[in-house]
Short mmCIF file of C-alpha atoms in Angstrom, two decimals:
data_model
loop_
_atom_site.label_atom_id
_atom_site.label_comp_id
_atom_site.label_asym_id
_atom_site.label_seq_id
_atom_site.Cartn_x
_atom_site.Cartn_y
_atom_site.Cartn_z
CA MET A 1 20.10 2.06 -19.35
CA SER A 2 22.39 -0.19 -16.06
CA LYS A 3 20.73 -0.84 -12.60
CA LYS A 4 23.74 -1.08 -11.12
CA THR A 5 24.89 2.64 -12.20
CA ARG A 6 21.34 4.04 -11.26
CA THR A 7 21.76 1.78 -8.36
CA LYS A 8 25.59 3.39 -7.25
CA ILE A 9 23.53 6.69 -8.01
CA ILE A 10 21.63 6.93 -5.57
CA GLU A 11 23.41 5.28 -2.68
CA ALA A 12 26.14 8.00 -3.63
CA ALA A 13 23.55 10.59 -3.06
CA HIS A 14 22.13 9.28 -0.03
CA GLN A 15 25.65 8.79 1.65
CA LEU A 16 25.94 12.90 0.90
CA PHE A 17 22.76 13.61 1.60
CA ILE A 18 23.52 11.49 5.37
CA GLN A 19 26.99 13.43 5.44
CA LYS A 20 26.69 16.79 3.79
CA GLY A 21 23.09 17.38 4.17
CA PHE A 22 20.87 17.72 0.93
CA ASP A 23 20.60 21.69 1.05
CA THR A 24 24.53 21.59 0.32
CA THR A 25 25.59 18.66 -1.23
CA SER A 26 25.44 19.64 -4.99
CA ILE A 27 25.18 17.91 -8.31
CA GLN A 28 28.53 17.29 -8.33
CA ASP A 29 29.38 16.30 -5.13
CA ILE A 30 27.15 13.03 -6.41
CA LEU A 31 28.99 12.81 -9.56
CA ASP A 32 32.46 13.48 -7.80
CA LYS A 33 31.29 10.44 -4.69
CA ALA A 34 29.85 8.06 -7.46
CA GLY A 35 32.64 8.68 -9.99
CA ILE A 36 30.51 8.81 -13.15
CA SER A 37 29.47 11.70 -15.66
CA LYS A 38 27.15 15.03 -15.93
CA GLY A 39 25.46 13.29 -18.70
CA THR A 40 25.37 8.96 -17.12
CA PHE A 41 23.93 11.37 -14.32
CA TYR A 42 21.19 13.27 -16.74
CA ASN A 43 19.82 9.71 -17.62
CA TYR A 44 18.78 8.30 -14.98
CA PHE A 45 17.76 12.06 -12.88
CA GLN A 46 16.05 15.29 -13.68
CA SER A 47 17.84 16.66 -10.44
CA LYS A 48 18.81 15.91 -7.05
CA ASN A 49 15.53 16.26 -5.78
CA ASP A 50 14.70 12.88 -7.97
CA CYS A 51 17.85 10.81 -6.22
CA LEU A 52 15.64 11.95 -2.66
CA ILE A 53 12.62 10.33 -4.31
CA ALA A 54 14.27 7.68 -5.64
CA ILE A 55 15.82 7.22 -2.43
CA ILE A 56 12.77 7.55 -0.66
CA SER A 57 10.99 4.97 -2.97
CA VAL A 58 13.96 2.14 -2.52
CA VAL A 59 12.84 2.25 1.41
CA ARG A 60 9.82 2.26 1.11
CA GLU A 61 9.30 -1.20 -1.80
CA GLU A 62 11.64 -2.91 1.36
CA ILE A 63 9.15 -2.31 3.71
CA ILE A 64 6.69 -3.07 1.78
CA ASP A 65 8.22 -6.39 1.02
CA LYS A 66 9.25 -7.24 4.45
CA ARG A 67 5.76 -6.69 6.40
CA ARG A 68 4.36 -8.92 3.08
CA GLU A 69 7.00 -11.64 3.43
CA LEU A 70 6.61 -11.22 7.04
CA ALA A 71 2.11 -11.43 7.39
CA PHE A 72 2.00 -13.98 4.15
CA GLY A 73 0.01 -16.79 6.02
CA LYS A 74 -0.51 -15.07 9.55
CA ASP A 75 -3.98 -14.21 11.17
CA LYS A 76 -4.31 -10.65 10.76
CA ALA A 77 -5.78 -10.06 13.48
CA ASP A 78 -2.10 -11.27 15.22
CA GLU A 79 -1.22 -8.47 17.36
CA GLU A 80 2.04 -9.53 17.10
CA VAL A 81 2.49 -9.08 14.34
CA PHE A 82 1.52 -6.10 14.01
CA ILE A 83 4.09 -5.09 15.50
CA GLN A 84 6.61 -6.67 13.45
CA GLN A 85 4.81 -4.64 10.77
CA ILE A 86 5.60 -1.33 12.53
CA ALA A 87 9.26 -2.61 13.76
CA ILE A 88 10.18 -2.74 9.90
CA ARG A 89 9.78 0.80 8.85
CA ILE A 90 11.43 2.16 12.20
CA ASN A 91 14.66 -0.21 12.43
CA MET A 92 14.88 0.87 8.09
CA ASN A 93 14.54 4.45 8.80
CA ARG A 94 16.68 4.01 10.44
CA GLN A 95 19.60 2.01 9.22
CA HIS A 96 19.26 4.66 6.63
CA HIS A 97 19.37 7.29 8.70
CA LEU A 98 15.87 8.36 6.45
CA MET A 99 15.09 11.21 9.74
CA THR A 100 18.85 12.50 9.05
CA VAL A 101 17.23 13.26 5.51
CA PHE A 102 13.89 14.42 6.50
CA GLU A 103 15.21 16.99 8.75
CA THR A 104 17.75 17.63 6.36
CA VAL A 105 14.33 18.60 3.29
CA SER A 106 12.62 20.41 6.24
CA PHE A 107 13.96 23.94 5.55
CA SER A 108 13.34 23.30 1.50
CA GLU A 109 11.06 25.41 -0.58
CA ASP A 110 10.82 22.71 -3.05
CA LYS A 111 7.09 22.01 -3.21
CA GLU A 112 7.39 19.09 -5.35
CA LEU A 113 9.70 17.32 -2.60
CA LYS A 114 7.87 18.41 0.26
CA GLU A 115 4.27 16.73 -1.31
CA HIS A 116 5.94 13.66 -1.68
CA ILE A 117 7.82 13.36 1.78
CA THR A 118 4.09 14.42 2.75
CA ASP A 119 2.47 12.03 0.72
CA ALA A 120 4.64 9.00 2.20
CA HIS A 121 4.30 10.47 6.27
CA GLN A 122 0.29 10.21 5.29
CA GLY A 123 0.25 7.04 3.57
CA GLU A 124 1.98 5.09 6.44
CA ILE A 125 -0.50 6.60 9.24
CA ARG A 126 -3.36 5.25 6.56
CA TRP A 127 -1.16 2.16 6.34
CA ILE A 128 -1.43 1.90 10.20
CA ALA A 129 -4.96 3.03 10.94
CA LYS A 130 -5.89 0.03 7.58
CA ARG A 131 -4.61 -2.65 9.93
CA LEU A 132 -5.29 -1.32 13.56
CA GLU A 133 -8.66 -2.33 11.95
CA ASP A 134 -7.70 -6.07 11.79
CA LEU A 135 -7.20 -5.39 15.33
CA TYR A 136 -10.23 -4.03 16.41
CA PRO A 137 -13.81 -5.07 17.09
CA SER A 138 -15.53 -2.79 14.64
CA GLU A 139 -17.26 -0.21 16.70
CA GLY A 140 -12.91 0.04 17.44
CA HIS A 141 -12.90 1.01 13.22
CA PRO A 142 -13.57 4.17 13.68
CA TYR A 143 -10.99 5.93 15.32
CA THR A 144 -8.28 4.11 14.12
CA LEU A 145 -6.92 6.84 12.28
CA ASP A 146 -7.16 9.20 15.23
CA HIS A 147 -4.83 6.14 17.20
CA ALA A 148 -2.78 5.58 14.23
CA ILE A 149 -1.74 9.12 14.60
CA MET A 150 -1.53 8.30 18.46
CA LEU A 151 1.18 4.91 17.80
CA ILE A 152 3.52 7.23 16.04
CA GLY A 153 3.38 10.30 18.38
CA ILE A 154 4.11 7.27 21.16
CA THR A 155 6.87 5.53 19.53
CA HIS A 156 9.44 7.59 18.64
CA PRO A 157 9.41 10.24 21.60
CA MET A 158 10.16 6.86 23.46
CA LEU A 159 12.59 5.84 20.90
CA TYR A 160 14.73 8.55 21.68
CA ALA A 161 14.59 8.90 25.47
CA ALA A 162 14.94 5.02 25.05
CA ARG A 163 18.59 6.07 23.59
CA LEU A 164 19.48 9.02 25.65
CA GLY A 165 19.17 6.42 28.22
CA VAL A 166 21.30 3.47 30.59
CA ASP A 167 19.13 0.22 30.17
CA GLU A 168 20.05 -0.92 26.51
CA HIS A 169 17.21 -3.73 25.74
CA ILE A 170 15.04 -1.39 25.46
CA THR A 171 13.58 -2.24 21.67
CA THR A 172 12.00 -0.92 19.57
CA GLU A 173 9.46 -4.12 19.53
CA THR A 174 8.14 -3.17 23.06
CA ILE A 175 8.36 0.32 23.47
CA ILE A 176 5.49 -0.49 20.25
CA ARG A 177 3.65 -2.80 22.78
CA TYR A 178 3.92 -0.67 25.35
CA ALA A 179 2.04 1.76 23.03
CA MET A 180 -0.18 -0.42 21.88
CA ARG A 181 -1.80 -1.73 24.92
CA ARG A 182 -1.85 2.43 26.15
CA LEU A 183 -4.17 2.51 22.98
CA ARG A 184 -6.55 -0.64 24.30
CA SER A 185 -6.33 0.63 27.25
CA MET A 186 -8.61 3.98 25.37
CA LEU A 187 -10.19 2.52 23.20
CA ASP A 188 -13.38 1.28 24.69
CA GLU A 189 -13.74 5.00 25.99
CA GLN A 190 -13.64 6.32 23.37
CA ILE A 191 -15.89 4.45 22.46
CA SER A 192 -18.68 4.74 25.20
CA GLN A 193 -18.11 9.17 25.18
CA LYS A 194 -18.29 8.78 21.36
CA ASP A 195 -14.79 10.75 21.15
CA LEU A 196 -13.50 10.46 18.10
CA PHE A 197 -10.58 13.69 16.97
CA PHE A 198 -10.18 12.49 12.98
CA PRO A 199 -12.78 10.68 10.57
CA LYS A 200 -12.14 8.14 8.86
CA ASP A 201 -12.19 10.11 6.01
CA TRP A 202 -10.09 13.12 7.22
CA PHE A 203 -7.40 12.30 4.18
CA VAL A 204 -10.06 10.90 1.38
CA GLN A 205 -8.90 13.27 -1.30
CA THR A 206 -5.87 12.07 -0.66
CA ASP A 207 -6.96 9.03 -0.52
CA VAL A 208 -8.95 9.06 -3.66
CA LYS A 209 -6.21 10.01 -6.21
CA GLU A 210 -3.86 7.75 -4.73
CA LYS A 211 -5.19 4.72 -5.15
CA GLN A 212 -6.48 5.68 -8.88
CA GLU A 213 -2.16 6.17 -9.20
CA GLN A 214 -1.92 3.32 -8.07
CA GLU A 215 -4.91 0.85 -9.89
CA HIS A 216 -3.67 2.31 -13.34
CA ILE A 217 -0.16 1.99 -11.94
CA LEU A 218 -0.70 -2.00 -11.29
CA LYS A 219 -2.98 -2.65 -13.76
CA ASN A 220 -0.89 -1.51 -16.63
CA ARG A 221 2.03 -3.71 -15.26
CA LEU A 222 -0.30 -6.43 -14.79
CA VAL A 223 -1.07 -6.31 -18.61
CA ALA A 224 2.61 -5.49 -19.47
CA LEU A 225 3.98 -8.06 -17.47
CA GLN A 226 1.26 -10.64 -19.99
CA LYS A 227 3.12 -9.81 -22.84
CA VAL A 228 7.01 -11.64 -21.61
CA VAL A 229 5.85 -14.21 -18.92
CA LYS A 230 6.99 -17.38 -20.46
CA GLU A 231 5.08 -19.79 -19.61
CA GLU A 232 0.60 -20.44 -19.99
CA LYS A 233 0.67 -21.12 -15.96
CA GLU A 234 1.87 -17.46 -15.44
CA ARG A 235 -0.53 -16.02 -17.80
CA GLN A 236 -3.17 -17.38 -16.00
CA TYR A 237 -2.22 -15.70 -12.42
CA LEU A 238 -1.80 -11.85 -14.16
CA SER A 239 -5.67 -13.11 -15.84
CA PHE A 240 -6.69 -13.90 -12.51
CA LEU A 241 -4.84 -10.86 -10.82
CA LEU A 242 -6.48 -8.59 -13.72
CA LYS A 243 -10.17 -9.60 -13.52
CA GLU A 244 -9.26 -9.77 -9.81
CA ILE A 245 -8.01 -6.02 -8.51
CA GLN A 246 -11.33 -4.17 -10.91
CA GLU A 247 -14.10 -6.36 -7.89
CA ASP A 248 -15.48 -3.80 -5.77
CA GLU A 249 -14.26 -5.61 -2.94
CA PRO A 250 -11.75 -7.65 -4.21
CA ARG A 251 -10.60 -10.71 -2.16
CA HIS A 252 -7.80 -10.00 0.17
CA PHE A 253 -6.36 -12.89 0.80
CA LEU A 254 -6.65 -14.42 -2.88
CA LEU A 255 -4.64 -11.23 -4.56
CA GLU A 256 -2.04 -12.32 -1.97
CA SER A 257 -2.09 -16.24 -2.02
CA VAL A 258 -2.18 -16.03 -5.86
CA SER A 259 1.23 -13.14 -6.04
CA ALA A 260 3.02 -15.45 -3.95
CA SER A 261 2.36 -18.51 -6.93
CA LEU A 262 3.41 -16.12 -9.46
CA GLU A 263 6.63 -14.49 -7.23
CA GLN A 264 7.91 -18.71 -7.45
CA LEU A 265 7.09 -18.89 -10.61
CA ALA A 266 9.31 -15.96 -11.98
CA ILE A 267 12.65 -16.63 -9.35
CA GLY A 268 15.49 -16.85 -12.09
CA MET A 269 13.61 -15.34 -15.87
CA THR A 270 14.18 -12.17 -17.06
CA TYR A 271 11.30 -10.43 -15.70
CA GLU A 272 11.57 -11.46 -12.24
CA HIS A 273 12.33 -8.74 -10.57
CA LYS A 274 8.79 -6.67 -13.14
CA VAL A 275 7.12 -9.63 -11.72
CA LYS A 276 8.05 -8.01 -8.53
CA GLN A 277 7.44 -5.13 -8.77
CA ALA A 278 3.84 -5.54 -9.83
CA VAL A 279 3.53 -7.38 -6.43
CA GLN A 280 5.13 -4.55 -4.10
CA TRP A 281 2.49 -1.82 -6.04
CA MET A 282 -0.44 -4.87 -5.39
CA ALA A 283 0.68 -4.64 -1.93
CA ARG A 284 0.94 -1.09 -1.16
CA ARG A 285 -2.74 -1.05 -3.21
CA PHE A 286 -4.29 -3.39 -0.51
CA HIS A 287 -2.33 -2.42 2.61
CA TRP A 288 -0.89 -6.01 2.96
#
């Protein structure tokens, strides 16, 4: 199967979901837009739901890549890095019109599709909460889930209001910085009053299930790569990564550094994309 054909189908479906809405777009619409046969479509996807899930996954992987590249070699406690990472997702969602697509799906009765979108939203909340732990003092860590939810709740309505106003110079980053100032001003009071709403383990069942799935997929990807890489140094890197991810407390800075070295060695190789995918899974699992 061709990656080019798969991408063409995804792009055609994406455009139609934006223009016509998810529910009113048919498989035939996608076939006509992509210029393919029904048989070709079903070689890649079982339904238009699969197309939407693929769209979300493609954008999510791009966000993970951009966030990881932005943070590489920088202090995790640098708030400006965090602000830029948040802006990446907001700007990517806007660029790909994902909010428009999500709105059309919100009326869908398809349970699997709704669960996938819910998982994506929860994943972003958990990622923000985890990153806030890098910024907050240890006594503020119990409140990071509350603050992750409030950060999203502040930024999105303000972004909408900013687009309605006359000042075109209000950037996404400006709004996120404002939201962070408000959250930090609340933190000391929350700590002193022990005013917690959502405990950190609010999504614990989802977290455990997702981590187990991610670890299983990641381990399989790394094992498969060991069979195809050409250089001994690459095999050494993969062996190290396999061992490190199974430790009780994997050293994130080493995983990130070794993964970057592995990616560099794989540039131009036939398995470059597979290495990139494995690193993306690692970044997702360990919240780079």
